[in-house]
Short mmCIF file of C-alpha atoms in Angstrom, two decimals:
data_model
loop_
_atom_site.label_atom_id
_atom_site.label_comp_id
_atom_site.label_asym_id
_atom_site.label_seq_id
_atom_site.Cartn_x
_atom_site.Cartn_y
_atom_site.Cartn_z
CA MET A 4 30.26 -1.63 31.08
CA ASP A 5 32.55 -0.20 28.00
CA LEU A 6 31.78 3.06 27.20
CA HIS A 7 32.89 5.24 24.42
CA PRO A 8 34.67 8.52 25.46
CA HIS A 9 31.88 10.61 24.11
CA GLU A 10 29.61 8.78 25.85
CA ILE A 11 31.71 9.23 29.06
CA ARG A 12 32.11 12.99 28.45
CA LEU A 13 28.39 13.45 28.06
CA LEU A 14 27.56 11.31 31.22
CA LYS A 15 29.82 13.15 33.34
CA ALA A 16 28.52 16.42 32.19
CA MET A 17 24.74 15.76 32.91
CA ASP A 18 23.60 15.98 36.42
CA CYS A 19 20.22 17.05 35.61
CA GLU A 20 17.52 17.34 32.76
CA MET A 21 18.92 19.44 29.93
CA SER A 22 18.59 20.00 26.28
CA PRO A 23 21.11 18.79 23.62
CA GLU A 24 22.51 22.19 23.26
CA THR A 25 23.22 22.82 27.09
CA ALA A 26 24.68 19.35 26.94
CA ALA A 27 27.09 19.99 23.92
CA GLU A 28 28.28 23.13 25.82
CA LYS A 29 29.07 21.55 29.31
CA SER A 30 30.68 18.31 27.45
CA GLY A 31 32.62 20.16 25.01
CA LEU A 32 31.04 17.74 22.41
CA ASN A 33 29.56 19.21 19.19
CA ILE A 34 25.52 18.71 18.76
CA ASP A 35 25.89 15.70 16.31
CA ALA A 36 28.40 13.83 18.90
CA VAL A 37 26.01 14.53 21.65
CA ALA A 38 22.88 13.03 19.44
CA ARG A 39 25.08 9.81 18.74
CA ALA A 40 26.36 9.40 22.34
CA SER A 41 22.74 9.99 24.02
CA SER A 42 21.48 7.32 21.79
CA TRP A 43 24.07 4.93 22.70
CA LEU A 44 23.50 5.87 26.49
CA ALA A 45 19.59 5.44 26.15
CA THR A 46 20.09 1.83 24.88
CA LYS A 47 22.19 1.27 27.91
CA GLU A 48 19.50 2.67 30.21
CA LEU A 49 21.84 5.42 31.54
CA VAL A 50 20.23 8.54 29.60
CA GLU A 51 16.72 9.05 29.01
CA VAL A 52 15.97 10.78 25.59
CA THR A 53 12.55 12.13 25.44
CA THR A 54 11.15 14.08 22.28
CA VAL A 55 8.19 16.09 22.47
CA VAL A 56 6.29 17.27 19.12
CA ALA A 57 4.35 20.34 19.37
CA GLU A 58 2.47 22.52 16.66
CA VAL A 59 3.62 25.98 16.33
CA VAL A 60 1.99 28.87 14.58
CA LYS A 61 3.80 31.80 13.18
CA LEU A 62 3.17 34.47 11.07
CA GLY A 63 3.04 34.07 7.26
CA ALA A 64 4.21 36.38 4.47
CA GLU A 65 0.83 38.14 4.45
CA GLY A 66 0.27 38.01 8.09
CA GLY A 67 3.29 40.60 8.74
CA GLU A 68 1.69 42.97 6.37
CA TYR A 69 -1.54 42.73 7.90
CA VAL A 70 -0.32 43.25 11.30
CA GLU A 71 0.90 46.63 9.76
CA LYS A 72 -1.74 47.54 7.55
CA GLY A 73 -4.78 45.71 9.04
CA LEU A 74 -6.99 42.85 7.55
CA PRO A 75 -8.53 43.33 4.01
CA GLU A 76 -11.77 43.84 5.98
CA ARG A 77 -10.42 46.28 8.51
CA GLN A 78 -8.77 48.32 5.46
CA LEU A 79 -12.18 48.27 3.75
CA LEU A 80 -13.96 49.46 7.01
CA GLU A 81 -11.95 52.28 7.24
CA ILE A 82 -12.88 53.41 3.75
CA ILE A 83 -16.21 52.88 4.61
CA GLY A 84 -16.21 55.18 7.37
CA ASN A 85 -19.62 56.23 8.72
CA GLY A 86 -21.23 54.68 5.58
CA MET A 87 -21.29 55.40 1.77
CA PRO A 88 -23.07 54.13 -1.54
CA MET A 89 -21.72 50.90 -2.73
CA ALA A 90 -20.81 52.42 -6.16
CA ASP A 91 -18.53 55.13 -4.32
CA LEU A 92 -16.97 52.13 -2.35
CA LYS A 93 -16.11 50.22 -5.29
CA LYS A 94 -14.67 53.26 -6.85
CA LYS A 95 -12.52 54.04 -3.67
CA SER A 96 -11.27 50.62 -3.05
CA PRO A 97 -8.55 48.47 -5.02
CA PRO A 98 -10.33 45.88 -6.75
CA GLU A 99 -8.44 42.93 -4.98
CA LEU A 100 -9.01 44.69 -1.60
CA PHE A 101 -12.82 45.09 -2.14
CA GLY A 102 -12.76 41.24 -3.49
CA ILE A 103 -11.42 39.99 -0.26
CA GLY A 104 -12.42 42.32 2.17
CA PHE A 105 -16.19 42.67 1.33
CA GLY A 106 -16.95 39.18 1.79
CA TRP A 107 -15.29 39.07 5.36
CA LEU A 108 -17.13 42.10 6.45
CA ARG A 109 -20.58 40.36 5.63
CA LYS A 110 -19.42 36.94 7.05
CA LYS A 111 -18.51 38.70 10.35
CA ALA A 112 -21.46 40.79 10.46
CA MET A 113 -19.33 44.07 10.62
CA ILE A 114 -21.38 45.98 7.94
CA GLN A 115 -24.98 46.26 6.91
CA VAL A 116 -26.03 46.79 3.08
CA ASP A 117 -29.40 48.60 2.96
CA GLY A 118 -30.51 49.34 -0.64
CA GLY A 119 -27.46 50.56 -2.29
CA ASP A 120 -25.82 51.94 0.82
CA VAL A 121 -22.98 50.41 3.01
CA LYS A 122 -23.17 50.94 6.68
CA PRO A 123 -20.86 49.91 9.48
CA LEU A 124 -22.43 47.73 12.29
CA ASN A 125 -19.28 46.55 14.31
CA THR A 126 -16.12 48.37 14.29
CA LYS A 127 -14.58 46.41 17.56
CA GLU A 128 -11.24 44.62 17.17
CA THR A 129 -11.75 41.09 15.96
CA LEU A 130 -10.39 37.70 17.62
CA ASP A 131 -8.33 37.33 14.27
CA GLU A 132 -6.91 40.98 14.90
CA LYS A 133 -6.10 40.17 18.49
CA PHE A 134 -4.46 36.85 17.74
CA LEU A 135 -2.37 38.30 14.64
CA LYS A 136 -1.14 41.04 17.05
CA THR A 137 -0.20 38.74 19.94
CA LEU A 138 1.49 36.42 17.34
CA ALA A 139 3.71 39.38 16.30
CA GLU A 140 4.48 40.24 19.69
CA LYS A 141 5.36 36.63 20.62
CA LYS A 142 6.96 35.64 17.43
CA LYS A 143 5.14 32.13 18.01
CA LEU A 144 2.36 30.39 19.69
CA TYR A 145 1.83 26.72 20.70
CA VAL A 146 -1.52 25.45 19.34
CA LYS A 147 -2.05 23.39 22.71
CA ASP A 148 -1.83 26.45 24.85
CA LEU A 149 -4.34 28.63 22.87
CA ASP A 150 -7.62 29.57 24.51
CA PRO A 151 -10.87 28.65 22.90
CA GLY A 152 -11.32 32.14 21.39
CA PHE A 153 -7.82 32.08 19.97
CA GLN A 154 -8.57 28.43 18.71
CA LYS A 155 -11.34 29.66 16.81
CA ALA A 156 -9.27 32.47 15.12
CA LEU A 157 -6.77 30.08 14.34
CA GLN A 158 -9.26 27.96 12.32
CA ASP A 159 -10.46 31.07 10.83
CA LEU A 160 -7.06 32.34 9.59
CA LYS A 161 -5.95 28.75 8.53
CA GLY A 162 -8.40 29.31 5.65
CA ARG A 163 -6.70 32.31 4.47
CA GLN A 164 -3.51 31.99 2.23
CA ASN A 165 -0.18 32.91 3.74
CA VAL A 166 -1.50 34.66 6.76
CA ILE A 167 -0.19 32.03 9.27
CA GLN A 168 2.22 29.10 9.03
CA ILE A 169 1.73 25.85 11.27
CA SER A 170 4.67 23.63 11.72
CA GLU A 171 5.98 20.97 14.24
CA GLU A 172 8.60 21.87 16.57
CA LYS A 173 10.56 19.04 18.28
CA THR A 174 12.00 19.43 21.70
CA ILE A 175 14.62 17.28 22.78
CA THR A 176 15.54 16.65 26.42
CA LEU A 177 18.47 14.39 28.13
CA LYS A 178 18.02 13.43 31.35
CA PRO A 179 20.41 10.84 33.42
CA THR A 180 18.96 7.98 35.00
CA LYS A 181 19.74 6.79 38.41
CA LYS A 182 21.97 4.31 37.22
CA GLY A 183 23.69 6.73 35.01
CA LEU A 184 24.41 9.19 37.72
CA GLN A 185 25.97 6.33 39.96
CA LEU A 186 28.17 5.28 36.94
CA SER A 187 29.25 9.12 36.02
CA LYS A 188 30.95 9.30 39.30
CA LYS A 189 33.07 6.33 38.68
CA VAL A 190 34.05 6.24 35.14
CA GLU A 191 36.90 8.38 33.65
CA VAL A 192 37.53 9.18 29.88
CA ASP A 193 38.96 6.28 28.07
CA GLU A 194 42.14 7.39 26.25
CA ARG A 195 42.33 4.07 24.27
CA VAL A 196 42.19 4.38 20.64
CA GLY A 197 38.87 3.39 18.79
CA GLU A 198 39.71 4.28 15.45
CA LEU A 199 42.88 3.81 13.45
CA THR A 200 43.90 6.85 11.53
CA PRO A 201 46.83 7.57 9.25
CA GLU A 202 48.40 9.92 11.83
CA ILE A 203 48.15 7.62 14.84
CA ILE A 204 49.79 4.90 12.78
CA LYS A 205 52.54 7.38 11.77
CA ASN A 206 53.39 8.83 15.36
CA GLY A 207 52.59 5.45 16.94
CA ALA A 208 50.51 6.75 19.64
CA TRP A 209 48.44 3.51 19.62
CA LYS A 210 51.24 1.43 21.03
CA GLU A 211 50.98 3.54 24.38
CA LYS A 212 47.11 3.75 24.53
CA GLY A 213 45.84 0.39 23.28
CA PHE A 214 42.49 -0.26 21.53
CA ARG A 215 39.08 -0.28 22.63
CA PRO A 216 37.02 -3.51 22.14
CA TYR A 217 34.44 -3.45 19.59
CA GLN A 218 30.89 -3.37 21.27
CA VAL A 219 28.85 -6.07 19.14
CA ASP A 220 25.80 -6.03 21.71
CA VAL A 221 25.10 -2.30 21.18
CA TYR A 222 21.30 -1.88 20.13
CA GLN A 223 21.09 -0.73 16.17
CA LYS A 224 18.31 0.56 14.40
CA PRO A 225 16.74 -2.02 12.33
CA SER A 226 18.04 -2.25 8.77
CA TYR A 227 16.16 -2.86 5.71
CA PRO A 228 17.91 -3.91 2.82
CA VAL A 229 16.57 -4.02 -0.66
CA ARG A 230 13.44 -6.56 -0.99
CA VAL A 231 11.64 -8.19 -3.66
CA HIS A 232 7.86 -7.46 -3.51
CA PRO A 233 6.08 -9.96 -1.30
CA LEU A 234 3.67 -10.76 -4.39
CA THR A 235 6.52 -11.16 -6.68
CA ARG A 236 8.21 -13.36 -3.97
CA GLU A 237 5.48 -15.73 -3.85
CA ILE A 238 4.93 -16.14 -7.67
CA ARG A 239 8.58 -17.11 -7.96
CA ARG A 240 8.14 -19.54 -5.12
CA ILE A 241 4.98 -21.01 -6.56
CA LYS A 242 6.82 -21.27 -10.11
CA GLN A 243 9.72 -23.15 -8.38
CA ILE A 244 7.10 -25.42 -6.45
CA PHE A 245 5.32 -26.60 -9.83
CA VAL A 246 9.02 -26.78 -11.65
CA ASN A 247 9.92 -29.28 -8.70
CA MET A 248 6.93 -31.41 -9.20
CA GLY A 249 7.70 -31.81 -13.10
CA PHE A 250 5.63 -29.22 -14.40
CA ARG A 251 6.14 -26.87 -17.29
CA GLU A 252 5.33 -23.05 -17.19
CA ILE A 253 3.01 -22.04 -19.93
CA GLU A 254 1.75 -18.41 -21.02
CA GLY A 255 -1.24 -16.74 -22.98
CA PRO A 256 -2.64 -13.40 -24.30
CA LEU A 257 -4.35 -11.04 -21.84
CA ILE A 258 -6.77 -10.11 -24.25
CA GLU A 259 -8.89 -13.11 -25.54
CA THR A 260 -11.88 -14.27 -27.62
CA ALA A 261 -15.00 -15.38 -25.77
CA PHE A 262 -14.35 -18.57 -27.63
CA TRP A 263 -11.15 -19.64 -25.74
CA ASN A 264 -12.39 -17.75 -22.39
CA PHE A 265 -15.89 -19.22 -22.38
CA ASP A 266 -16.99 -21.58 -25.33
CA ALA A 267 -13.78 -23.80 -25.33
CA LEU A 268 -14.32 -24.46 -21.77
CA PHE A 269 -18.30 -25.74 -22.17
CA GLN A 270 -19.63 -22.40 -20.72
CA PRO A 271 -22.90 -21.99 -22.41
CA GLN A 272 -23.33 -18.50 -24.15
CA ASP A 273 -26.07 -17.58 -21.83
CA HIS A 274 -23.95 -18.18 -18.56
CA PRO A 275 -24.27 -15.24 -16.22
CA ALA A 276 -20.42 -14.91 -15.93
CA ARG A 277 -20.38 -13.65 -19.59
CA ASP A 278 -22.55 -10.77 -18.61
CA MET A 279 -20.89 -7.40 -18.88
CA HIS A 280 -21.45 -6.87 -15.31
CA ASP A 281 -18.75 -9.34 -14.60
CA THR A 282 -16.42 -9.30 -17.86
CA PHE A 283 -14.68 -6.47 -19.67
CA TYR A 284 -15.62 -6.64 -23.21
CA LEU A 285 -13.52 -4.79 -25.66
CA ASP A 286 -14.69 -3.13 -29.15
CA GLY A 287 -12.64 -5.92 -31.18
CA LYS A 288 -11.67 -3.53 -34.01
CA ASN A 289 -8.52 -4.23 -35.72
CA VAL A 290 -7.80 -7.32 -33.82
CA LYS A 291 -5.82 -10.26 -35.54
CA PRO A 292 -7.72 -13.18 -37.47
CA HIS A 293 -9.35 -15.54 -34.96
CA ASP A 294 -7.35 -18.54 -34.44
CA TYR A 295 -10.10 -21.10 -33.49
CA SER A 296 -11.41 -22.22 -36.87
CA LYS A 297 -10.09 -25.71 -36.53
CA PHE A 298 -11.98 -26.19 -33.21
CA LYS A 299 -15.22 -24.13 -33.92
CA ASP A 300 -17.25 -26.87 -35.33
CA ALA A 301 -16.44 -29.49 -32.76
CA VAL A 302 -16.99 -26.91 -29.86
CA ALA A 303 -20.34 -25.79 -31.35
CA LYS A 304 -21.55 -29.41 -31.48
CA ALA A 305 -20.52 -30.03 -28.03
CA HIS A 306 -22.76 -27.08 -26.85
CA GLU A 307 -25.74 -27.83 -29.08
CA ASP A 308 -26.06 -31.62 -28.55
CA GLY A 309 -22.82 -32.93 -26.98
CA GLY A 310 -21.42 -34.06 -30.60
CA ASP A 311 -19.29 -37.14 -30.12
CA THR A 312 -18.87 -36.85 -26.29
CA GLY A 313 -21.71 -38.72 -25.31
CA SER A 314 -23.31 -35.71 -23.59
CA THR A 315 -26.45 -33.96 -24.55
CA GLY A 316 -24.96 -30.62 -24.47
CA TRP A 317 -26.70 -27.46 -23.66
CA LYS A 318 -29.45 -27.75 -26.31
CA TYR A 319 -29.25 -24.28 -27.88
CA LYS A 320 -28.22 -22.75 -31.27
CA TRP A 321 -24.38 -22.00 -30.50
CA SER A 322 -23.52 -18.50 -32.31
CA GLU A 323 -20.12 -17.74 -33.59
CA GLU A 324 -20.61 -14.08 -33.47
CA VAL A 325 -20.75 -14.46 -29.59
CA ALA A 326 -17.94 -16.38 -29.61
CA ARG A 327 -15.82 -13.94 -31.65
CA LYS A 328 -16.30 -11.03 -29.05
CA MET A 329 -13.00 -9.63 -27.55
CA LEU A 330 -12.45 -9.31 -23.91
CA LEU A 331 -9.91 -9.20 -20.94
CA ARG A 332 -9.37 -12.84 -19.97
CA THR A 333 -11.34 -13.61 -16.81
CA HIS A 334 -9.47 -16.43 -15.76
CA THR A 335 -6.06 -18.23 -16.64
CA THR A 336 -7.89 -21.36 -17.62
CA ALA A 337 -8.24 -19.99 -21.20
CA VAL A 338 -4.33 -20.56 -21.25
CA THR A 339 -4.65 -24.15 -20.47
CA ALA A 340 -7.45 -24.62 -23.17
CA ARG A 341 -5.01 -23.43 -25.78
CA GLU A 342 -2.40 -25.75 -24.62
CA LEU A 343 -4.78 -28.48 -24.97
CA SER A 344 -5.44 -27.39 -28.47
CA LYS A 345 -1.86 -27.40 -29.41
CA ALA A 346 -1.19 -30.83 -27.82
CA LYS A 347 -1.16 -34.26 -29.42
CA PRO A 348 -2.29 -37.61 -27.69
CA GLN A 349 1.46 -38.79 -28.22
CA ASP A 350 2.58 -35.77 -26.08
CA MET A 351 0.88 -37.19 -22.97
CA PRO A 352 1.57 -37.03 -20.08
CA ILE A 353 0.97 -33.37 -20.21
CA LYS A 354 1.99 -31.24 -17.09
CA VAL A 355 1.63 -27.48 -17.37
CA PHE A 356 0.84 -24.57 -15.20
CA SER A 357 0.29 -20.93 -15.66
CA ILE A 358 0.59 -17.64 -13.29
CA GLY A 359 -0.99 -14.50 -14.85
CA LYS A 360 -3.35 -11.61 -14.43
CA VAL A 361 -6.91 -11.99 -14.95
CA PHE A 362 -9.74 -9.33 -14.97
CA ARG A 363 -13.41 -9.17 -13.43
CA ASN A 364 -15.73 -6.38 -13.53
CA GLU A 365 -15.90 -6.40 -9.77
CA ALA A 366 -16.69 -3.56 -7.18
CA VAL A 367 -13.62 -2.84 -5.39
CA ASP A 368 -13.69 -3.71 -1.70
CA TYR A 369 -11.39 -5.33 0.90
CA LYS A 370 -11.75 -8.63 -0.61
CA HIS A 371 -12.41 -8.06 -4.44
CA LEU A 372 -10.41 -6.40 -7.13
CA PRO A 373 -10.76 -5.98 -10.78
CA GLU A 374 -7.37 -7.21 -11.57
CA PHE A 375 -5.54 -10.07 -9.53
CA TYR A 376 -3.20 -12.98 -10.33
CA GLN A 377 -4.44 -16.49 -10.66
CA VAL A 378 -2.59 -19.88 -10.78
CA GLU A 379 -3.61 -22.47 -13.03
CA GLY A 380 -2.44 -26.16 -13.79
CA ILE A 381 -3.36 -29.30 -15.79
CA VAL A 382 -2.29 -32.74 -16.08
CA ALA A 383 -3.29 -34.86 -19.10
CA ASP A 384 -2.84 -38.54 -19.09
CA PRO A 385 -4.85 -41.67 -19.48
CA SER A 386 -3.55 -43.07 -16.28
CA VAL A 387 -4.62 -40.51 -13.83
CA THR A 388 -7.51 -40.23 -11.75
CA PHE A 389 -9.34 -37.97 -9.11
CA ARG A 390 -7.11 -39.36 -6.37
CA ASN A 391 -3.99 -38.07 -8.41
CA LEU A 392 -5.50 -34.66 -8.31
CA LEU A 393 -6.12 -34.71 -4.66
CA GLY A 394 -2.43 -35.76 -4.08
CA ILE A 395 -1.01 -33.13 -6.40
CA LEU A 396 -3.21 -30.25 -4.44
CA ARG A 397 -2.10 -31.65 -0.99
CA GLU A 398 1.33 -31.77 -2.21
CA PHE A 399 1.09 -28.28 -3.48
CA TYR A 400 -0.54 -26.66 -0.60
CA ASP A 401 1.85 -28.63 1.80
CA GLU A 402 4.82 -26.81 0.06
CA MET A 403 2.90 -23.64 0.50
CA GLY A 404 3.36 -24.13 4.10
CA PHE A 405 -0.20 -25.02 5.00
CA ASP A 406 -0.47 -27.89 7.38
CA LYS A 407 -4.18 -28.56 7.59
CA ILE A 408 -5.82 -29.27 4.32
CA ARG A 409 -9.33 -30.65 3.30
CA PHE A 410 -11.15 -30.84 0.18
CA ARG A 411 -15.27 -29.97 -0.20
CA PRO A 412 -17.33 -30.96 -2.99
CA GLY A 413 -17.89 -28.42 -5.53
CA TYR A 414 -19.53 -27.38 -8.91
CA PHE A 415 -17.79 -25.69 -11.96
CA PRO A 416 -19.44 -25.80 -15.70
CA TYR A 417 -16.26 -27.52 -17.02
CA THR A 418 -15.09 -30.10 -14.61
CA GLU A 419 -16.72 -33.17 -13.20
CA MET A 420 -15.72 -34.30 -10.46
CA SER A 421 -15.09 -31.01 -8.83
CA VAL A 422 -13.67 -30.03 -5.64
CA GLU A 423 -12.83 -26.98 -3.52
CA PRO A 424 -9.63 -27.24 -1.50
CA GLU A 425 -9.84 -25.66 1.92
CA VAL A 426 -6.77 -24.68 4.32
CA TYR A 427 -6.94 -23.87 8.07
CA PHE A 428 -5.61 -20.61 9.17
CA GLU A 429 -4.62 -20.56 12.84
CA GLU A 430 -4.88 -17.24 13.23
CA LYS A 431 -8.38 -16.79 12.00
CA GLY A 432 -9.50 -20.30 13.62
CA GLU A 433 -11.41 -21.13 10.43
CA TRP A 434 -11.21 -23.24 7.06
CA ILE A 435 -10.45 -20.80 4.12
CA GLU A 436 -11.55 -21.81 0.48
CA LEU A 437 -8.53 -21.23 -1.74
CA GLY A 438 -9.68 -22.27 -5.18
CA GLY A 439 -11.37 -24.85 -7.27
CA ALA A 440 -10.38 -28.03 -9.12
CA GLY A 441 -11.69 -30.87 -11.00
CA ILE A 442 -11.43 -33.12 -14.07
CA PHE A 443 -12.05 -31.37 -17.35
CA ARG A 444 -15.33 -32.56 -18.63
CA PRO A 445 -15.31 -34.72 -22.15
CA GLU A 446 -17.06 -31.73 -23.79
CA VAL A 447 -14.06 -29.68 -22.97
CA VAL A 448 -11.14 -32.12 -23.52
CA LYS A 449 -12.50 -33.94 -27.04
CA PRO A 450 -13.14 -31.12 -29.34
CA LEU A 451 -9.70 -29.59 -28.30
CA LEU A 452 -7.32 -32.62 -27.89
CA GLY A 453 -9.15 -35.09 -30.13
CA VAL A 454 -9.52 -37.78 -27.43
CA ASP A 455 -11.41 -38.25 -24.20
CA VAL A 456 -8.65 -38.57 -21.66
CA PRO A 457 -8.55 -37.50 -17.92
CA VAL A 458 -7.26 -33.98 -17.44
CA LEU A 459 -6.82 -32.84 -13.95
CA ALA A 460 -7.41 -29.04 -13.52
CA TRP A 461 -7.14 -26.71 -10.83
CA GLY A 462 -6.87 -22.81 -10.06
CA LEU A 463 -6.57 -20.30 -7.35
CA GLY A 464 -6.59 -16.59 -6.69
CA LEU A 465 -2.86 -16.05 -5.76
CA ASP A 466 -3.49 -12.55 -4.19
CA ARG A 467 -5.76 -14.06 -1.63
CA VAL A 468 -3.38 -16.60 -0.58
CA VAL A 469 -0.50 -14.03 -0.32
CA SER A 470 -2.58 -11.59 1.72
CA LEU A 471 -3.74 -14.26 4.01
CA LYS A 472 0.05 -15.48 4.49
CA LEU A 473 0.94 -11.93 5.18
CA GLY A 474 -1.84 -11.24 7.85
CA LEU A 475 -3.55 -8.68 5.51
CA LYS A 476 -7.18 -7.89 6.14
CA ASP A 477 -7.33 -5.80 2.79
CA LEU A 478 -6.38 -7.23 -0.69
CA ARG A 479 -5.55 -3.36 -1.76
CA GLN A 480 -3.02 -3.39 0.50
CA LEU A 481 -0.70 -5.76 -1.64
CA TYR A 482 -0.92 -2.88 -4.45
CA ILE A 483 -0.43 0.42 -2.41
CA SER A 484 3.01 1.63 -2.05
CA ASP A 485 3.17 1.67 1.69
CA LEU A 486 7.16 1.70 1.98
CA ASP A 487 6.93 1.06 6.08
CA TRP A 488 4.97 -2.15 5.47
CA LEU A 489 7.17 -3.25 2.37
CA LYS A 490 10.36 -2.72 4.38
CA GLN A 491 9.24 -5.26 6.88
CA ASN A 492 7.72 -7.82 4.48
#
């Protein structure tokens, strides 16, 4: 076993358990060298390094003053003497002393207030005072060693500012193992060169001593280089997956009109999702002119009687006033709706995706957040079918690292057929639903695109996917700056 000279010096100096300071004195090393050498020896099971952390109590700035003059209540009790009128007590006492001391006298039942007179009841030394005197004598006390009486006194004094100070004290002990004791008798200090310096090169000492080999197998503390946040990392990864599949990324505004967020997607104006309990509405003042006038009539007709989509619609009178409301978008499907409205039939096939934040008026808990990321995508082409949608979803989730994928029939207001992809999590031993998908209804496509062609669409909550992949039980952990967790993920 190859040992550093500092390791050998320390090992030969240790014949029993001792502190780092004692080890430094016996080995002739400074305290920093002892710390490093003991750490190296511990990894080689030659020395045991034990660290004990204990809570220590010391006198605070005012604590020392109270030991000399007495606690405020004791000082006030001396003024009271055998008793005096309250008015006289206030005159004879400094305002600050009276304000602090009188409350503690009553709390400790040391006085009796009878009418306008204040009389002493108990003048014996209190536990607080005994504790402070003991602390002044011993300079410090260990919390774990305090008896029940002093424990109570400690709790009372903790509530008084600057009277005591509580801190943590680390005690480190070094102890050679059996293996270390045996080795210390056999090894001698290695005089070989471990580091080339200008002086050694000049005087040529390295020629006579030789070089110590590098120890590449010595344990080192884990190194945590700069990392990208796990959520950002997954967003970049998903973008790359879609780009590799031939998709183009699109973006849209966070602040939307109800028209693009709901109406263009054939969601009726009395749908529960539009309720204020589910959606963040804005006052709508000073907004830009609305940009849906070209599609307003066709969307209104689709809602009222189906228009020329072949549908019967929702059978109600559509209101532009409701459609004009401003809100924080509740899904990124509004982005794909805008994209369809810009496209022309000759642009097909259209393959786009979007990743962005959405907002829901949700009660915050371990699986719900009011703000989260959503992934959205569409394919518009006359030749695509529902089977193509399942194939795209299967390829996407396969690229995400999910081996077992299945599809369950679902329902969404703006797609038909609809499906809910599920993936199997081995850790949980269950199938987890990760999004929704389907083919846009004609009532969505025709008013925006002008023609009725199949449009495959899907979306999923990104935060949930990332949290499951990272083994998190609470979505909120993704947004908490827990540096220890972030370093390892």
